[in-house]
mmCIF file of N, CA and C and ligand atoms in Angstrom:
data_model
loop_
_atom_site.group_PDB
_atom_site.id
_atom_site.type_symbol
_atom_site.label_atom_id
_atom_site.label_comp_id
_atom_site.label_asym_id
_atom_site.label_seq_id
_atom_site.Cartn_x
_atom_site.Cartn_y
_atom_site.Cartn_z
ATOM 1 N N UNK A 1131 3.814 -29.717 -56.403
ATOM 2 C CA UNK A 1131 3.477 -30.686 -57.450
ATOM 3 C C UNK A 1131 4.295 -30.391 -58.702
ATOM 4 N N UNK A 1132 4.868 -31.414 -59.260
ATOM 5 C CA UNK A 1132 5.683 -31.235 -60.469
ATOM 6 C C UNK A 1132 4.797 -30.956 -61.674
ATOM 7 N N UNK A 1133 5.183 -29.983 -62.496
ATOM 8 C CA UNK A 1133 4.430 -29.768 -63.736
ATOM 9 C C UNK A 1133 4.607 -30.972 -64.674
ATOM 10 N N UNK A 1134 3.512 -31.338 -65.321
ATOM 11 C CA UNK A 1134 3.565 -32.461 -66.253
ATOM 12 C C UNK A 1134 3.810 -31.961 -67.671
ATOM 13 N N UNK A 1135 4.750 -32.595 -68.339
ATOM 14 C CA UNK A 1135 5.011 -32.296 -69.741
ATOM 15 C C UNK A 1135 4.672 -33.520 -70.576
ATOM 16 N N UNK A 1136 3.840 -33.306 -71.560
ATOM 17 C CA UNK A 1136 3.533 -34.378 -72.508
ATOM 18 C C UNK A 1136 4.552 -34.309 -73.633
ATOM 19 N N UNK A 1137 5.235 -35.414 -73.842
ATOM 20 C CA UNK A 1137 6.315 -35.464 -74.820
ATOM 21 C C UNK A 1137 5.911 -36.413 -75.951
ATOM 22 N N UNK A 1138 5.606 -35.843 -77.111
ATOM 23 C CA UNK A 1138 5.161 -36.644 -78.260
ATOM 24 C C UNK A 1138 6.348 -36.807 -79.198
ATOM 25 N N UNK A 1139 6.901 -37.989 -79.227
ATOM 26 C CA UNK A 1139 8.166 -38.231 -79.937
ATOM 27 C C UNK A 1139 8.244 -39.718 -80.300
ATOM 28 N N UNK A 1140 8.501 -39.994 -81.568
ATOM 29 C CA UNK A 1140 8.529 -41.400 -82.003
ATOM 30 C C UNK A 1140 9.930 -42.012 -81.955
ATOM 31 N N UNK A 1141 10.941 -41.159 -81.836
ATOM 32 C CA UNK A 1141 12.306 -41.685 -81.848
ATOM 33 C C UNK A 1141 12.744 -41.993 -80.417
ATOM 34 N N UNK A 1142 13.097 -43.250 -80.177
ATOM 35 C CA UNK A 1142 13.386 -43.684 -78.806
ATOM 36 C C UNK A 1142 14.560 -42.941 -78.187
ATOM 37 N N UNK A 1143 15.583 -42.673 -78.983
ATOM 38 C CA UNK A 1143 16.748 -41.965 -78.437
ATOM 39 C C UNK A 1143 16.400 -40.547 -78.024
ATOM 40 N N UNK A 1144 15.633 -39.862 -78.877
ATOM 41 C CA UNK A 1144 15.221 -38.498 -78.551
ATOM 42 C C UNK A 1144 14.298 -38.488 -77.343
ATOM 43 N N UNK A 1145 13.425 -39.472 -77.295
ATOM 44 C CA UNK A 1145 12.497 -39.594 -76.174
ATOM 45 C C UNK A 1145 13.271 -39.804 -74.881
ATOM 46 N N UNK A 1146 14.256 -40.647 -74.941
ATOM 47 C CA UNK A 1146 15.060 -40.959 -73.765
ATOM 48 C C UNK A 1146 15.811 -39.724 -73.281
ATOM 49 N N UNK A 1147 16.453 -39.031 -74.198
ATOM 50 C CA UNK A 1147 17.247 -37.850 -73.822
ATOM 51 C C UNK A 1147 16.358 -36.744 -73.253
ATOM 52 N N UNK A 1148 15.277 -36.449 -73.955
ATOM 53 C CA UNK A 1148 14.395 -35.367 -73.506
ATOM 54 C C UNK A 1148 13.767 -35.714 -72.156
ATOM 55 N N UNK A 1149 13.361 -36.962 -71.983
ATOM 56 C CA UNK A 1149 12.777 -37.386 -70.711
ATOM 57 C C UNK A 1149 13.794 -37.233 -69.583
ATOM 58 N N UNK A 1150 14.993 -37.683 -69.841
ATOM 59 C CA UNK A 1150 16.063 -37.580 -68.850
ATOM 60 C C UNK A 1150 16.278 -36.122 -68.428
ATOM 61 N N UNK A 1151 16.384 -35.241 -69.402
ATOM 62 C CA UNK A 1151 16.659 -33.830 -69.107
ATOM 63 C C UNK A 1151 15.486 -33.178 -68.366
ATOM 64 N N UNK A 1152 14.285 -33.506 -68.780
ATOM 65 C CA UNK A 1152 13.111 -32.902 -68.146
ATOM 66 C C UNK A 1152 12.951 -33.392 -66.710
ATOM 67 N N UNK A 1153 13.128 -34.692 -66.503
ATOM 68 C CA UNK A 1153 12.984 -35.233 -65.149
ATOM 69 C C UNK A 1153 14.061 -34.673 -64.228
ATOM 70 N N UNK A 1154 15.235 -34.512 -64.781
ATOM 71 C CA UNK A 1154 16.336 -33.942 -63.993
ATOM 72 C C UNK A 1154 16.026 -32.506 -63.570
ATOM 73 N N UNK A 1155 15.204 -31.834 -64.365
ATOM 74 C CA UNK A 1155 14.851 -30.455 -64.070
ATOM 75 C C UNK A 1155 13.511 -30.321 -63.356
ATOM 76 N N UNK A 1156 13.038 -31.415 -62.802
ATOM 77 C CA UNK A 1156 11.879 -31.347 -61.929
ATOM 78 C C UNK A 1156 10.531 -31.455 -62.600
ATOM 79 N N UNK A 1157 10.501 -31.939 -63.817
ATOM 80 C CA UNK A 1157 9.222 -32.130 -64.496
ATOM 81 C C UNK A 1157 8.803 -33.586 -64.444
ATOM 82 N N UNK A 1158 7.500 -33.772 -64.494
ATOM 83 C CA UNK A 1158 6.940 -35.098 -64.653
ATOM 84 C C UNK A 1158 6.687 -35.290 -66.151
ATOM 85 N N UNK A 1159 7.163 -36.384 -66.736
ATOM 86 C CA UNK A 1159 7.060 -36.583 -68.181
ATOM 87 C C UNK A 1159 6.075 -37.708 -68.513
ATOM 88 N N UNK A 1160 5.143 -37.395 -69.402
ATOM 89 C CA UNK A 1160 4.246 -38.411 -69.958
ATOM 90 C C UNK A 1160 4.634 -38.597 -71.422
ATOM 91 N N UNK A 1161 5.120 -39.778 -71.792
ATOM 92 C CA UNK A 1161 5.543 -39.985 -73.175
ATOM 93 C C UNK A 1161 4.403 -40.475 -74.071
ATOM 94 N N UNK A 1162 4.442 -40.036 -75.325
ATOM 95 C CA UNK A 1162 3.536 -40.569 -76.338
ATOM 96 C C UNK A 1162 4.373 -40.819 -77.587
ATOM 97 N N UNK A 1163 4.181 -41.946 -78.218
ATOM 98 C CA UNK A 1163 5.025 -42.313 -79.356
ATOM 99 C C UNK A 1163 4.351 -42.123 -80.708
ATOM 100 N N UNK A 1164 3.147 -41.571 -80.687
ATOM 101 C CA UNK A 1164 2.460 -41.264 -81.946
ATOM 102 C C UNK A 1164 1.512 -40.092 -81.717
ATOM 103 N N UNK A 1165 1.084 -39.476 -82.812
ATOM 104 C CA UNK A 1165 0.153 -38.359 -82.710
ATOM 105 C C UNK A 1165 -1.148 -38.730 -82.026
ATOM 106 N N UNK A 1166 -1.815 -39.783 -82.503
ATOM 107 C CA UNK A 1166 -3.091 -40.150 -81.866
ATOM 108 C C UNK A 1166 -2.943 -40.458 -80.374
ATOM 109 N N UNK A 1167 -1.847 -41.112 -80.010
ATOM 110 C CA UNK A 1167 -1.625 -41.400 -78.593
ATOM 111 C C UNK A 1167 -1.440 -40.092 -77.816
ATOM 112 N N UNK A 1168 -0.710 -39.161 -78.408
ATOM 113 C CA UNK A 1168 -0.479 -37.874 -77.761
ATOM 114 C C UNK A 1168 -1.766 -37.094 -77.573
ATOM 115 N N UNK A 1169 -2.620 -37.105 -78.578
ATOM 116 C CA UNK A 1169 -3.887 -36.386 -78.494
ATOM 117 C C UNK A 1169 -4.759 -36.979 -77.397
ATOM 118 N N UNK A 1170 -4.764 -38.290 -77.346
ATOM 119 C CA UNK A 1170 -5.571 -38.978 -76.338
ATOM 120 C C UNK A 1170 -5.057 -38.651 -74.930
ATOM 121 N N UNK A 1171 -3.747 -38.714 -74.760
ATOM 122 C CA UNK A 1171 -3.160 -38.453 -73.443
ATOM 123 C C UNK A 1171 -3.314 -36.986 -73.037
ATOM 124 N N UNK A 1172 -3.222 -36.078 -73.998
ATOM 125 C CA UNK A 1172 -3.324 -34.646 -73.689
ATOM 126 C C UNK A 1172 -4.659 -34.333 -73.019
ATOM 127 N N UNK A 1173 -5.708 -34.947 -73.509
ATOM 128 C CA UNK A 1173 -7.024 -34.721 -72.930
ATOM 129 C C UNK A 1173 -7.150 -35.272 -71.524
ATOM 130 N N UNK A 1174 -6.382 -36.302 -71.235
ATOM 131 C CA UNK A 1174 -6.500 -36.946 -69.923
ATOM 132 C C UNK A 1174 -5.592 -36.337 -68.868
ATOM 133 N N UNK A 1175 -4.347 -36.008 -69.243
ATOM 134 C CA UNK A 1175 -3.387 -35.585 -68.212
ATOM 135 C C UNK A 1175 -3.306 -34.072 -68.042
ATOM 136 N N UNK A 1176 -3.946 -33.305 -68.922
ATOM 137 C CA UNK A 1176 -3.905 -31.839 -68.835
ATOM 138 C C UNK A 1176 -2.483 -31.335 -68.539
ATOM 139 N N UNK A 1177 -1.591 -31.511 -69.494
ATOM 140 C CA UNK A 1177 -0.195 -31.148 -69.261
ATOM 141 C C UNK A 1177 0.002 -29.635 -69.139
ATOM 142 N N UNK A 1178 1.077 -29.249 -68.471
ATOM 143 C CA UNK A 1178 1.444 -27.834 -68.385
ATOM 144 C C UNK A 1178 2.024 -27.362 -69.705
ATOM 145 N N UNK A 1179 2.575 -28.320 -70.466
ATOM 146 C CA UNK A 1179 3.210 -27.994 -71.740
ATOM 147 C C UNK A 1179 3.297 -29.268 -72.579
ATOM 148 N N UNK A 1180 3.255 -29.088 -73.894
ATOM 149 C CA UNK A 1180 3.377 -30.224 -74.796
ATOM 150 C C UNK A 1180 4.589 -30.010 -75.692
ATOM 151 N N UNK A 1181 5.456 -31.001 -75.747
ATOM 152 C CA UNK A 1181 6.583 -30.969 -76.674
ATOM 153 C C UNK A 1181 6.243 -31.925 -77.810
ATOM 154 N N UNK A 1182 6.257 -31.412 -79.012
ATOM 155 C CA UNK A 1182 5.708 -32.139 -80.153
ATOM 156 C C UNK A 1182 6.727 -32.280 -81.275
ATOM 157 N N UNK A 1183 7.151 -33.477 -81.514
ATOM 158 C CA UNK A 1183 7.996 -33.763 -82.675
ATOM 159 C C UNK A 1183 7.159 -33.540 -83.933
ATOM 160 N N UNK A 1184 7.754 -32.919 -84.938
ATOM 161 C CA UNK A 1184 7.009 -32.674 -86.173
ATOM 162 C C UNK A 1184 7.030 -33.903 -87.079
ATOM 163 N N UNK A 1185 8.158 -34.584 -87.117
ATOM 164 C CA UNK A 1185 8.252 -35.766 -87.979
ATOM 165 C C UNK A 1185 7.792 -37.010 -87.242
ATOM 166 N N UNK A 1186 6.516 -37.299 -87.419
ATOM 167 C CA UNK A 1186 5.917 -38.478 -86.812
ATOM 168 C C UNK A 1186 5.309 -39.333 -87.913
ATOM 169 N N UNK A 1187 5.259 -40.649 -87.713
ATOM 170 C CA UNK A 1187 4.632 -41.501 -88.729
ATOM 171 C C UNK A 1187 3.114 -41.309 -88.764
ATOM 172 N N UNK A 1188 2.508 -41.602 -89.876
ATOM 173 C CA UNK A 1188 1.050 -41.517 -90.064
ATOM 174 C C UNK A 1188 0.537 -40.087 -89.957
ATOM 175 N N UNK A 1189 0.480 -39.582 -88.739
ATOM 176 C CA UNK A 1189 -0.070 -38.257 -88.494
ATOM 177 C C UNK A 1189 1.081 -37.343 -88.081
ATOM 178 N N UNK A 1190 1.421 -36.337 -88.917
ATOM 179 C CA UNK A 1190 2.582 -35.512 -88.573
ATOM 180 C C UNK A 1190 2.244 -34.478 -87.495
ATOM 181 N N UNK A 1191 3.279 -33.801 -87.033
ATOM 182 C CA UNK A 1191 3.121 -32.871 -85.921
ATOM 183 C C UNK A 1191 2.181 -31.712 -86.211
ATOM 184 N N UNK A 1192 2.122 -31.290 -87.460
ATOM 185 C CA UNK A 1192 1.206 -30.190 -87.804
ATOM 186 C C UNK A 1192 -0.242 -30.613 -87.568
ATOM 187 N N UNK A 1193 -0.549 -31.804 -88.038
ATOM 188 C CA UNK A 1193 -1.910 -32.324 -87.869
ATOM 189 C C UNK A 1193 -2.220 -32.531 -86.384
ATOM 190 N N UNK A 1194 -1.231 -32.971 -85.648
ATOM 191 C CA UNK A 1194 -1.421 -33.182 -84.209
ATOM 192 C C UNK A 1194 -1.699 -31.830 -83.527
ATOM 193 N N UNK A 1195 -0.919 -30.812 -83.870
ATOM 194 C CA UNK A 1195 -1.106 -29.490 -83.256
ATOM 195 C C UNK A 1195 -2.501 -28.941 -83.571
ATOM 196 N N UNK A 1196 -2.910 -29.083 -84.812
ATOM 197 C CA UNK A 1196 -4.240 -28.574 -85.179
ATOM 198 C C UNK A 1196 -5.332 -29.283 -84.383
ATOM 199 N N UNK A 1197 -5.166 -30.585 -84.234
ATOM 200 C CA UNK A 1197 -6.152 -31.366 -83.483
ATOM 201 C C UNK A 1197 -6.157 -30.966 -82.002
ATOM 202 N N UNK A 1198 -4.982 -30.779 -81.445
ATOM 203 C CA UNK A 1198 -4.895 -30.366 -80.035
ATOM 204 C C UNK A 1198 -5.582 -29.022 -79.832
ATOM 205 N N UNK A 1199 -5.432 -28.130 -80.787
ATOM 206 C CA UNK A 1199 -6.031 -26.794 -80.658
ATOM 207 C C UNK A 1199 -7.550 -26.811 -80.823
ATOM 208 N N UNK A 1200 -8.082 -27.922 -81.318
ATOM 209 C CA UNK A 1200 -9.541 -28.052 -81.421
ATOM 210 C C UNK A 1200 -10.172 -28.311 -80.059
ATOM 211 N N UNK A 1201 -9.356 -28.756 -79.112
ATOM 212 C CA UNK A 1201 -9.872 -29.110 -77.794
ATOM 213 C C UNK A 1201 -9.847 -27.876 -76.894
ATOM 214 N N UNK A 1202 -11.014 -27.342 -76.516
ATOM 215 C CA UNK A 1202 -11.046 -26.117 -75.705
ATOM 216 C C UNK A 1202 -10.284 -26.266 -74.386
ATOM 217 N N UNK A 1203 -10.249 -27.473 -73.852
ATOM 218 C CA UNK A 1203 -9.554 -27.701 -72.582
ATOM 219 C C UNK A 1203 -8.045 -27.520 -72.722
ATOM 220 N N UNK A 1204 -7.564 -27.571 -73.960
ATOM 221 C CA UNK A 1204 -6.119 -27.487 -74.186
ATOM 222 C C UNK A 1204 -5.697 -26.165 -74.818
ATOM 223 N N UNK A 1205 -6.646 -25.246 -74.930
ATOM 224 C CA UNK A 1205 -6.340 -24.055 -75.728
ATOM 225 C C UNK A 1205 -5.228 -23.189 -75.128
ATOM 226 N N UNK A 1206 -5.053 -23.262 -73.795
ATOM 227 C CA UNK A 1206 -4.012 -22.451 -73.160
ATOM 228 C C UNK A 1206 -2.724 -23.219 -72.880
ATOM 229 N N UNK A 1207 -2.676 -24.451 -73.319
ATOM 230 C CA UNK A 1207 -1.475 -25.248 -73.067
ATOM 231 C C UNK A 1207 -0.434 -24.943 -74.155
ATOM 232 N N UNK A 1208 0.746 -24.491 -73.754
ATOM 233 C CA UNK A 1208 1.761 -24.207 -74.769
ATOM 234 C C UNK A 1208 2.195 -25.488 -75.494
ATOM 235 N N UNK A 1209 2.345 -25.361 -76.799
ATOM 236 C CA UNK A 1209 2.857 -26.469 -77.606
ATOM 237 C C UNK A 1209 4.176 -26.011 -78.223
ATOM 238 N N UNK A 1210 5.215 -26.774 -77.966
ATOM 239 C CA UNK A 1210 6.524 -26.454 -78.518
ATOM 240 C C UNK A 1210 6.894 -27.542 -79.525
ATOM 241 N N UNK A 1211 7.038 -27.147 -80.776
ATOM 242 C CA UNK A 1211 7.403 -28.099 -81.821
ATOM 243 C C UNK A 1211 8.901 -28.373 -81.771
ATOM 244 N N UNK A 1212 9.258 -29.584 -82.148
ATOM 245 C CA UNK A 1212 10.668 -29.927 -82.296
ATOM 246 C C UNK A 1212 10.914 -30.170 -83.783
ATOM 247 N N UNK A 1213 11.730 -29.286 -84.360
ATOM 248 C CA UNK A 1213 11.954 -29.353 -85.805
ATOM 249 C C UNK A 1213 13.425 -29.574 -86.119
ATOM 250 N N UNK A 1214 13.672 -30.114 -87.270
ATOM 251 C CA UNK A 1214 15.045 -30.348 -87.695
ATOM 252 C C UNK A 1214 15.741 -29.026 -87.959
ATOM 253 N N UNK A 1215 17.016 -29.027 -87.745
ATOM 254 C CA UNK A 1215 17.848 -27.837 -87.795
ATOM 255 C C UNK A 1215 17.634 -26.986 -89.050
ATOM 256 N N UNK A 1216 17.620 -27.616 -90.190
ATOM 257 C CA UNK A 1216 17.633 -26.856 -91.440
ATOM 258 C C UNK A 1216 16.243 -26.498 -91.965
ATOM 259 N N UNK A 1217 15.219 -27.021 -91.340
ATOM 260 C CA UNK A 1217 13.894 -26.917 -91.927
ATOM 261 C C UNK A 1217 13.181 -25.628 -91.517
ATOM 262 N N UNK A 1218 13.593 -24.530 -92.129
ATOM 263 C CA UNK A 1218 13.049 -23.227 -91.758
ATOM 264 C C UNK A 1218 11.549 -23.163 -92.029
ATOM 265 N N UNK A 1219 11.125 -23.685 -93.161
ATOM 266 C CA UNK A 1219 9.705 -23.660 -93.496
ATOM 267 C C UNK A 1219 8.850 -24.420 -92.502
ATOM 268 N N UNK A 1220 9.438 -25.462 -91.916
ATOM 269 C CA UNK A 1220 8.739 -26.254 -90.907
ATOM 270 C C UNK A 1220 8.290 -25.412 -89.734
ATOM 271 N N UNK A 1221 9.131 -24.448 -89.384
ATOM 272 C CA UNK A 1221 8.836 -23.652 -88.189
ATOM 273 C C UNK A 1221 7.629 -22.777 -88.408
ATOM 274 N N UNK A 1222 7.571 -22.155 -89.568
ATOM 275 C CA UNK A 1222 6.400 -21.329 -89.862
ATOM 276 C C UNK A 1222 5.137 -22.176 -89.909
ATOM 277 N N UNK A 1223 5.269 -23.324 -90.521
ATOM 278 C CA UNK A 1223 4.106 -24.224 -90.570
ATOM 279 C C UNK A 1223 3.686 -24.653 -89.171
ATOM 280 N N UNK A 1224 4.662 -24.877 -88.308
ATOM 281 C CA UNK A 1224 4.347 -25.295 -86.937
ATOM 282 C C UNK A 1224 3.580 -24.196 -86.203
ATOM 283 N N UNK A 1225 3.990 -22.949 -86.397
ATOM 284 C CA UNK A 1225 3.300 -21.836 -85.737
ATOM 285 C C UNK A 1225 1.890 -21.689 -86.293
ATOM 286 N N UNK A 1226 1.779 -21.845 -87.616
ATOM 287 C CA UNK A 1226 0.453 -21.757 -88.240
ATOM 288 C C UNK A 1226 -0.483 -22.845 -87.734
ATOM 289 N N UNK A 1227 0.088 -23.996 -87.421
ATOM 290 C CA UNK A 1227 -0.730 -25.130 -86.970
ATOM 291 C C UNK A 1227 -1.167 -24.980 -85.515
ATOM 292 N N UNK A 1228 -0.622 -23.969 -84.818
ATOM 293 C CA UNK A 1228 -1.059 -23.726 -83.447
ATOM 294 C C UNK A 1228 0.021 -23.889 -82.393
ATOM 295 N N UNK A 1229 1.237 -24.168 -82.831
ATOM 296 C CA UNK A 1229 2.330 -24.265 -81.869
ATOM 297 C C UNK A 1229 2.730 -22.860 -81.410
ATOM 298 N N UNK A 1230 3.276 -22.777 -80.205
ATOM 299 C CA UNK A 1230 3.707 -21.489 -79.659
ATOM 300 C C UNK A 1230 5.142 -21.158 -80.050
ATOM 301 N N UNK A 1231 5.878 -22.172 -80.413
ATOM 302 C CA UNK A 1231 7.267 -21.968 -80.780
ATOM 303 C C UNK A 1231 7.893 -23.295 -81.144
ATOM 304 N N UNK A 1232 9.183 -23.278 -81.310
ATOM 305 C CA UNK A 1232 9.854 -24.504 -81.711
ATOM 306 C C UNK A 1232 11.239 -24.536 -81.096
ATOM 307 N N UNK A 1233 11.752 -25.715 -80.959
ATOM 308 C CA UNK A 1233 13.155 -25.884 -80.612
ATOM 309 C C UNK A 1233 13.787 -26.786 -81.660
ATOM 310 N N UNK A 1234 15.065 -26.588 -81.836
ATOM 311 C CA UNK A 1234 15.770 -27.298 -82.893
ATOM 312 C C UNK A 1234 16.257 -28.667 -82.440
ATOM 313 N N UNK A 1235 16.165 -29.581 -83.369
ATOM 314 C CA UNK A 1235 16.804 -30.872 -83.227
ATOM 315 C C UNK A 1235 18.204 -30.779 -83.815
ATOM 316 N N UNK A 1236 19.228 -31.396 -83.289
ATOM 317 C CA UNK A 1236 19.155 -32.201 -82.062
ATOM 318 C C UNK A 1236 19.019 -31.320 -80.817
ATOM 319 N N UNK A 1237 18.363 -31.854 -79.806
ATOM 320 C CA UNK A 1237 18.189 -31.144 -78.550
ATOM 321 C C UNK A 1237 19.554 -30.846 -77.940
ATOM 322 N N UNK A 1238 19.715 -29.610 -77.491
ATOM 323 C CA UNK A 1238 20.953 -29.206 -76.832
ATOM 324 C C UNK A 1238 20.743 -29.288 -75.312
ATOM 325 N N UNK A 1239 21.409 -30.222 -74.659
ATOM 326 C CA UNK A 1239 21.180 -30.414 -73.216
ATOM 327 C C UNK A 1239 21.456 -29.155 -72.396
ATOM 328 N N UNK A 1240 22.332 -28.283 -72.886
ATOM 329 C CA UNK A 1240 22.693 -27.090 -72.121
ATOM 330 C C UNK A 1240 21.616 -26.009 -72.157
ATOM 331 N N UNK A 1241 20.823 -25.993 -73.211
ATOM 332 C CA UNK A 1241 19.836 -24.919 -73.343
ATOM 333 C C UNK A 1241 18.392 -25.413 -73.294
ATOM 334 N N UNK A 1242 18.214 -26.718 -73.251
ATOM 335 C CA UNK A 1242 16.869 -27.300 -73.328
ATOM 336 C C UNK A 1242 15.961 -26.766 -72.225
ATOM 337 N N UNK A 1243 16.466 -26.762 -70.999
ATOM 338 C CA UNK A 1243 15.654 -26.325 -69.870
ATOM 339 C C UNK A 1243 15.154 -24.882 -70.036
ATOM 340 N N UNK A 1244 16.067 -23.983 -70.390
ATOM 341 C CA UNK A 1244 15.656 -22.578 -70.514
ATOM 342 C C UNK A 1244 14.706 -22.392 -71.689
ATOM 343 N N UNK A 1245 14.896 -23.186 -72.744
ATOM 344 C CA UNK A 1245 13.980 -23.110 -73.887
ATOM 345 C C UNK A 1245 12.565 -23.508 -73.466
ATOM 346 N N UNK A 1246 12.481 -24.561 -72.682
ATOM 347 C CA UNK A 1246 11.178 -25.044 -72.226
ATOM 348 C C UNK A 1246 10.538 -24.053 -71.257
ATOM 349 N N UNK A 1247 11.336 -23.568 -70.318
ATOM 350 C CA UNK A 1247 10.782 -22.692 -69.286
ATOM 351 C C UNK A 1247 10.282 -21.371 -69.855
ATOM 352 N N UNK A 1248 10.887 -20.937 -70.922
ATOM 353 C CA UNK A 1248 10.430 -19.726 -71.590
ATOM 354 C C UNK A 1248 8.952 -19.851 -71.984
ATOM 355 N N UNK A 1249 8.577 -21.003 -72.482
ATOM 356 C CA UNK A 1249 7.194 -21.204 -72.925
ATOM 357 C C UNK A 1249 6.256 -21.416 -71.756
ATOM 358 N N UNK A 1250 6.751 -22.004 -70.690
ATOM 359 C CA UNK A 1250 5.913 -22.175 -69.504
ATOM 360 C C UNK A 1250 5.579 -20.816 -68.894
ATOM 361 N N UNK A 1251 6.532 -19.910 -68.904
ATOM 362 C CA UNK A 1251 6.303 -18.586 -68.326
ATOM 363 C C UNK A 1251 5.457 -17.735 -69.248
ATOM 364 N N UNK A 1252 5.678 -17.897 -70.534
ATOM 365 C CA UNK A 1252 4.970 -17.064 -71.500
ATOM 366 C C UNK A 1252 3.477 -17.358 -71.506
ATOM 367 N N UNK A 1253 3.136 -18.571 -71.195
ATOM 368 C CA UNK A 1253 1.740 -18.967 -71.318
ATOM 369 C C UNK A 1253 1.354 -19.916 -70.201
ATOM 370 N N UNK A 1254 1.258 -19.403 -68.973
ATOM 371 C CA UNK A 1254 0.957 -20.297 -67.865
ATOM 372 C C UNK A 1254 -0.392 -20.979 -68.056
ATOM 373 N N UNK A 1255 -0.416 -22.253 -67.774
ATOM 374 C CA UNK A 1255 -1.633 -23.045 -67.975
ATOM 375 C C UNK A 1255 -1.846 -23.950 -66.785
ATOM 376 N N UNK A 1256 -2.810 -24.824 -66.909
ATOM 377 C CA UNK A 1256 -3.082 -25.785 -65.846
ATOM 378 C C UNK A 1256 -1.957 -26.787 -65.711
ATOM 379 N N UNK A 1257 -2.178 -27.773 -64.844
ATOM 380 C CA UNK A 1257 -1.185 -28.823 -64.698
ATOM 381 C C UNK A 1257 -0.121 -28.512 -63.669
ATOM 382 N N UNK A 1258 -0.463 -27.680 -62.694
ATOM 383 C CA UNK A 1258 0.448 -27.492 -61.578
ATOM 384 C C UNK A 1258 1.499 -26.435 -61.780
ATOM 385 N N UNK A 1259 1.242 -25.446 -62.587
ATOM 386 C CA UNK A 1259 2.223 -24.382 -62.768
ATOM 387 C C UNK A 1259 1.730 -23.107 -62.082
ATOM 388 N N UNK A 1260 1.512 -23.195 -60.782
ATOM 389 C CA UNK A 1260 1.134 -22.003 -60.013
ATOM 390 C C UNK A 1260 2.271 -20.996 -60.065
ATOM 391 N N UNK A 1261 1.944 -19.720 -60.215
ATOM 392 C CA UNK A 1261 3.011 -18.705 -60.268
ATOM 393 C C UNK A 1261 3.703 -18.542 -58.911
HETATM 394 MN MN1 LIG B 1766 10.270 -38.152 -85.282
#
């Protein structure tokens, strides 16, 4: 069974690229285009990992991460924030909000897979990630 990754991203180009790369690497991708949609889907699909854009309209990624961490069913699901290259403070805030780590925007197709897999191994969770 393919591990499911919930991808919370409002930018269509980023969503397209990340989905393409993840599917090519054997993941099942569930897209969400806003924080509230992502929170709702996270509870339903029990993803193996959540990729969370920090810059989202209305509800930003920090608020989304905090909300996700309120759900006991999701407490072991790794959350990887996607932050802009220069925004060093964003990364600390993302970790404080409950994210396990971050990857830099723009996504690098050559390293994206290993960046994601690092978090899957570090924190195995439900959603079909049997060791
Ligand atoms: Mn965004």
